[in-house]
Short mmCIF file of C-alpha atoms in Angstrom, two decimals:
data_model
loop_
_atom_site.label_atom_id
_atom_site.label_comp_id
_atom_site.label_asym_id
_atom_site.label_seq_id
_atom_site.Cartn_x
_atom_site.Cartn_y
_atom_site.Cartn_z
CA MET A 1 140.20 102.28 13.35
CA ALA A 2 136.69 103.65 13.76
CA GLU A 3 137.17 106.43 11.20
CA ALA A 4 133.42 106.66 10.60
CA ALA A 5 132.97 107.60 14.22
CA LEU A 6 135.68 110.25 14.18
CA SER A 7 135.85 113.79 12.96
CA GLY A 8 138.23 116.68 13.32
CA ALA A 9 141.87 117.57 13.14
CA ASN A 10 144.35 115.81 10.93
CA SER A 11 146.77 118.71 11.34
CA ALA A 12 147.12 121.82 13.46
CA GLY A 13 144.61 124.56 12.81
CA GLN A 14 141.75 122.34 11.64
CA ALA A 15 138.51 121.71 13.48
CA GLU A 16 138.65 120.38 17.02
CA ASP A 17 139.31 116.65 17.16
CA SER A 18 136.46 114.61 18.58
CA PHE A 19 134.85 111.18 18.63
CA GLN A 20 131.31 109.87 18.92
CA VAL A 21 129.73 107.19 21.06
CA ALA A 22 126.08 106.33 20.45
CA GLY A 23 125.56 109.63 18.64
CA ARG A 24 127.13 111.72 21.42
CA ARG A 25 130.21 113.75 20.58
CA PHE A 26 133.13 114.20 22.97
CA THR A 27 136.34 116.17 22.64
CA SER A 28 138.18 114.64 25.62
CA ARG A 29 139.44 111.15 24.86
CA LEU A 30 140.17 110.44 28.51
CA ILE A 31 137.47 108.71 30.57
CA VAL A 32 138.03 108.46 34.31
CA GLY A 33 136.50 106.47 37.13
CA THR A 34 135.08 107.80 40.38
CA GLY A 35 136.23 105.12 42.83
CA LYS A 36 139.16 104.74 45.23
CA TYR A 37 139.56 108.45 46.03
CA LYS A 38 139.77 109.54 49.66
CA ASP A 39 136.56 111.57 49.34
CA PHE A 40 134.22 113.20 46.83
CA ASP A 41 136.16 116.47 46.97
CA GLU A 42 139.27 114.73 45.67
CA THR A 43 137.18 112.89 43.08
CA ALA A 44 135.80 116.17 41.74
CA ALA A 45 139.21 117.86 41.70
CA ALA A 46 140.80 114.97 39.81
CA ILE A 47 138.01 114.92 37.22
CA GLU A 48 138.39 118.65 36.66
CA ALA A 49 142.18 118.33 36.26
CA SER A 50 141.76 115.45 33.81
CA GLY A 51 139.46 117.39 31.51
CA ALA A 52 137.31 114.26 31.18
CA GLU A 53 133.79 114.63 29.83
CA ILE A 54 132.72 111.08 30.78
CA VAL A 55 133.07 109.46 34.20
CA THR A 56 132.31 105.87 35.08
CA VAL A 57 130.18 105.18 38.13
CA ALA A 58 130.15 101.77 39.81
CA VAL A 59 126.43 101.53 40.49
CA ARG A 60 126.91 98.91 43.21
CA ARG A 61 129.52 100.96 45.10
CA VAL A 62 128.90 104.68 44.60
CA ASN A 63 125.85 106.39 46.08
CA VAL A 64 123.75 107.90 43.31
CA SER A 65 120.28 107.37 44.74
CA ASP A 66 120.20 107.88 48.55
CA PRO A 67 119.78 111.61 49.31
CA ASN A 68 120.38 110.94 53.02
CA GLN A 69 124.02 110.08 52.29
CA PRO A 70 126.72 112.07 50.48
CA MET A 71 126.01 111.79 46.76
CA LEU A 72 128.43 111.98 43.86
CA MET A 73 126.04 114.32 42.02
CA ASP A 74 126.61 116.97 44.69
CA TYR A 75 130.26 117.13 43.64
CA VAL A 76 130.23 116.16 39.96
CA ASP A 77 127.40 117.82 38.03
CA PRO A 78 125.70 115.28 35.73
CA LYS A 79 124.51 118.19 33.59
CA LYS A 80 128.13 119.00 32.74
CA ILE A 81 129.73 115.55 32.89
CA THR A 82 128.31 112.41 31.24
CA TYR A 83 127.77 109.68 33.80
CA LEU A 84 128.56 106.18 32.55
CA PRO A 85 127.09 103.60 34.95
CA ASN A 86 129.10 100.40 35.00
CA THR A 87 128.70 96.94 36.45
CA ALA A 88 131.96 96.70 38.42
CA GLY A 89 131.70 93.86 40.89
CA CYS A 90 129.29 91.77 38.82
CA PHE A 91 130.29 88.16 38.14
CA THR A 92 127.23 87.00 36.20
CA GLY A 93 125.43 88.40 33.23
CA GLN A 94 122.14 88.42 35.14
CA ASP A 95 123.63 90.56 37.93
CA ALA A 96 125.05 92.99 35.38
CA VAL A 97 121.75 93.36 33.55
CA ARG A 98 119.84 93.81 36.81
CA THR A 99 122.32 96.46 37.99
CA LEU A 100 122.01 98.52 34.83
CA ARG A 101 118.25 98.28 34.76
CA LEU A 102 118.22 99.69 38.30
CA ALA A 103 120.63 102.44 37.22
CA ARG A 104 118.33 103.45 34.38
CA GLU A 105 115.39 103.61 36.76
CA ALA A 106 117.39 105.69 39.26
CA GLY A 107 119.02 108.16 36.90
CA GLY A 108 117.57 107.64 33.46
CA TRP A 109 120.95 106.51 32.12
CA ASN A 110 120.85 104.67 28.81
CA LEU A 111 124.53 104.83 27.84
CA VAL A 112 126.21 102.20 30.04
CA LYS A 113 129.43 100.27 30.45
CA LEU A 114 129.07 96.51 30.74
CA GLU A 115 131.68 94.42 32.52
CA VAL A 116 131.21 90.88 33.76
CA LEU A 117 134.17 89.52 35.71
CA GLY A 118 135.33 85.92 35.69
CA ASP A 119 136.95 85.64 39.12
CA GLN A 120 138.13 87.64 42.11
CA LYS A 121 141.83 87.00 41.57
CA THR A 122 142.33 88.19 37.98
CA LEU A 123 139.19 90.33 37.44
CA TYR A 124 139.48 89.12 33.87
CA PRO A 125 136.28 89.41 31.82
CA ASP A 126 134.04 86.36 31.52
CA MET A 127 133.37 86.65 27.81
CA ALA A 128 130.58 84.06 27.65
CA GLU A 129 128.60 85.94 30.32
CA THR A 130 129.53 89.26 28.71
CA LEU A 131 128.07 88.20 25.36
CA THR A 132 124.87 87.01 27.04
CA ALA A 133 124.46 90.21 29.06
CA ALA A 134 125.24 92.43 26.07
CA GLU A 135 122.53 90.74 24.02
CA MET A 136 119.97 91.25 26.80
CA LEU A 137 120.90 94.91 27.31
CA LEU A 138 120.79 95.68 23.60
CA LYS A 139 117.31 94.15 23.38
CA ASP A 140 116.34 96.41 26.31
CA GLY A 141 117.38 99.46 24.31
CA PHE A 142 120.63 100.27 26.13
CA ASP A 143 123.64 101.79 24.38
CA VAL A 144 126.34 99.38 25.49
CA MET A 145 130.03 100.14 25.84
CA VAL A 146 131.66 96.84 26.73
CA TYR A 147 134.77 95.82 28.68
CA CYS A 148 136.30 92.76 27.07
CA SER A 149 139.40 90.66 26.59
CA ASP A 150 141.92 91.70 23.96
CA ASP A 151 140.69 88.93 21.65
CA PRO A 152 139.88 90.37 18.18
CA ILE A 153 137.33 87.62 17.50
CA MET A 154 135.35 88.37 20.65
CA ALA A 155 135.62 92.10 19.98
CA LYS A 156 134.13 91.60 16.51
CA LYS A 157 131.26 89.53 17.92
CA LEU A 158 130.40 92.33 20.35
CA GLU A 159 130.52 94.96 17.62
CA ASP A 160 128.37 92.85 15.28
CA MET A 161 125.80 92.46 18.07
CA GLY A 162 125.44 96.24 18.22
CA CYS A 163 127.71 97.41 21.06
CA CYS A 164 128.59 101.08 20.57
CA ALA A 165 132.18 100.92 21.87
CA ILE A 166 134.70 98.13 22.38
CA MET A 167 136.89 98.39 25.49
CA PRO A 168 139.68 95.79 25.58
CA LEU A 169 141.87 95.59 28.65
CA ALA A 170 145.51 96.66 28.43
CA ALA A 171 146.37 94.56 31.51
CA PRO A 172 144.45 93.27 34.55
CA ILE A 173 142.25 95.83 36.33
CA GLY A 174 144.20 97.93 38.80
CA SER A 175 147.54 96.34 37.92
CA GLY A 176 149.19 99.39 36.36
CA LEU A 177 151.18 97.11 34.03
CA GLY A 178 150.45 99.10 30.89
CA ILE A 179 149.82 97.80 27.37
CA GLN A 180 150.73 94.10 27.51
CA ASN A 181 149.51 93.05 24.06
CA PRO A 182 149.80 95.91 21.56
CA VAL A 183 149.46 93.52 18.62
CA ASN A 184 145.94 92.44 19.60
CA ILE A 185 144.90 95.98 20.47
CA ARG A 186 146.03 97.13 17.03
CA LEU A 187 144.12 94.28 15.35
CA ILE A 188 140.94 95.26 17.20
CA ILE A 189 141.39 98.89 16.16
CA GLU A 190 141.94 97.99 12.51
CA GLN A 191 138.78 95.88 12.27
CA SER A 192 136.43 98.09 14.26
CA LYS A 193 133.93 100.62 12.95
CA VAL A 194 132.94 101.75 16.45
CA PRO A 195 135.26 103.49 18.93
CA VAL A 196 137.90 101.35 20.62
CA LEU A 197 138.98 102.50 24.09
CA VAL A 198 141.66 100.82 26.17
CA ASP A 199 140.14 99.96 29.54
CA ALA A 200 142.10 98.73 32.57
CA GLY A 201 145.79 98.30 33.27
CA VAL A 202 147.13 101.79 32.57
CA GLY A 203 149.65 102.80 35.24
CA THR A 204 151.21 106.07 34.17
CA ALA A 205 151.12 108.73 31.49
CA SER A 206 153.37 106.90 29.04
CA ASP A 207 150.95 103.95 29.03
CA ALA A 208 148.11 106.25 28.03
CA ALA A 209 150.22 107.82 25.28
CA ILE A 210 151.12 104.37 23.89
CA ALA A 211 147.44 103.40 23.75
CA MET A 212 146.64 106.53 21.79
CA GLU A 213 149.65 106.10 19.49
CA LEU A 214 148.29 102.67 18.56
CA GLY A 215 145.16 104.43 17.28
CA CYS A 216 142.74 103.96 20.16
CA ASP A 217 139.87 106.42 20.25
CA GLY A 218 140.30 106.90 23.99
CA VAL A 219 141.53 105.52 27.29
CA LEU A 220 139.62 104.71 30.46
CA MET A 221 141.36 104.63 33.84
CA ASN A 222 140.69 104.89 37.56
CA THR A 223 143.38 103.35 39.78
CA ALA A 224 146.27 105.00 37.90
CA ILE A 225 144.95 108.38 39.00
CA ALA A 226 143.22 107.62 42.30
CA GLU A 227 146.16 105.68 43.77
CA ALA A 228 148.90 108.04 42.60
CA LYS A 229 150.71 109.90 45.38
CA ASP A 230 149.28 113.11 43.93
CA PRO A 231 146.02 112.19 42.14
CA ILE A 232 145.33 115.71 40.89
CA ARG A 233 148.74 116.07 39.29
CA MET A 234 148.47 112.58 37.78
CA ALA A 235 145.04 113.41 36.36
CA ARG A 236 146.56 116.42 34.64
CA ALA A 237 149.46 114.30 33.36
CA MET A 238 147.02 111.79 31.89
CA LYS A 239 145.12 114.56 30.14
CA TYR A 240 148.26 115.73 28.36
CA ALA A 241 149.47 112.18 27.66
CA VAL A 242 146.23 111.30 25.88
CA GLN A 243 146.41 114.50 23.86
CA ALA A 244 150.07 113.93 22.95
CA GLY A 245 149.48 110.31 21.97
CA ARG A 246 146.55 111.29 19.78
CA ASP A 247 148.56 114.04 18.06
CA ALA A 248 151.44 111.62 17.47
CA TYR A 249 149.05 109.09 15.92
CA LEU A 250 147.53 111.70 13.62
CA ALA A 251 150.97 113.06 12.70
CA GLY A 252 152.21 109.61 11.65
CA ARG A 253 155.46 108.46 13.19
CA MET A 254 158.67 108.05 11.20
CA PRO A 255 159.43 104.50 10.03
CA ARG A 256 161.62 102.31 12.20
CA LYS A 257 165.01 101.70 10.62
CA LYS A 258 167.73 99.13 11.21
CA TYR A 259 170.57 101.63 10.89
CA ALA A 260 171.39 105.25 11.54
CA ASP A 261 170.14 107.94 9.20
CA PRO A 262 171.83 111.37 9.58
CA SER A 263 169.62 114.35 10.28
CA SER A 264 171.70 116.44 7.86
CA PRO A 265 172.60 115.26 4.32
CA LEU A 266 176.17 114.04 3.90
CA ALA A 267 176.41 115.17 0.27
CA GLY A 268 178.05 118.53 -0.36
CA LEU A 269 179.99 118.65 2.93
CA ILE A 270 182.67 121.35 3.15
#
């Protein structure tokens, strides 16, 4: 895991647990999206309930530059919440790079989330295009958090290039299927010296807790909250799930055993 990027509590009563991305420190390990809500009021309420300190913004879909239309900034204060522009909807590296360059011009954002999709049906990352775009963005001076497949080899390539966070999918975007390949996620965590955040596929609170119990530094989600019957309540549930999963990881779970082991010693019974 990215221990060098972490600081804080190993047990109750110690300093507040936190993690760093590109030199910025965050205490909430839950990152939430800003799409799919019925309106900006609901978006803002869900973000507040989640306790998130970072929100992703699909630059091609969310208005962040036209003052004549409702703007996300009017509801979610960028001075209090870190905006993370992303390239949702981009299917080529060139489109992704162009989108983030425009975002930097519009809002001065340098910390960005790169995703380059392979096709409309699976929304699976095109890793060849992702590698190309990441290289171009890094040369442009961006701090790049990158959505990727759960392939440890590709994840290592992206880290070695200089990406500041690795974000493997848990399952296809918007599927809600949960962690489908915990083995690969764990391998990526073990090899990485930068934060690893599960991105895409979380459906409910237990999925988020499992990701954190594996040792992830955080979890990113949008659909799981926005398409819940009660998005605000689900946002709150996700907040607590991430916290519980992180505490369980730090506590260190008991070993799995093949047979029963009594809670009370059998020796000395009356």
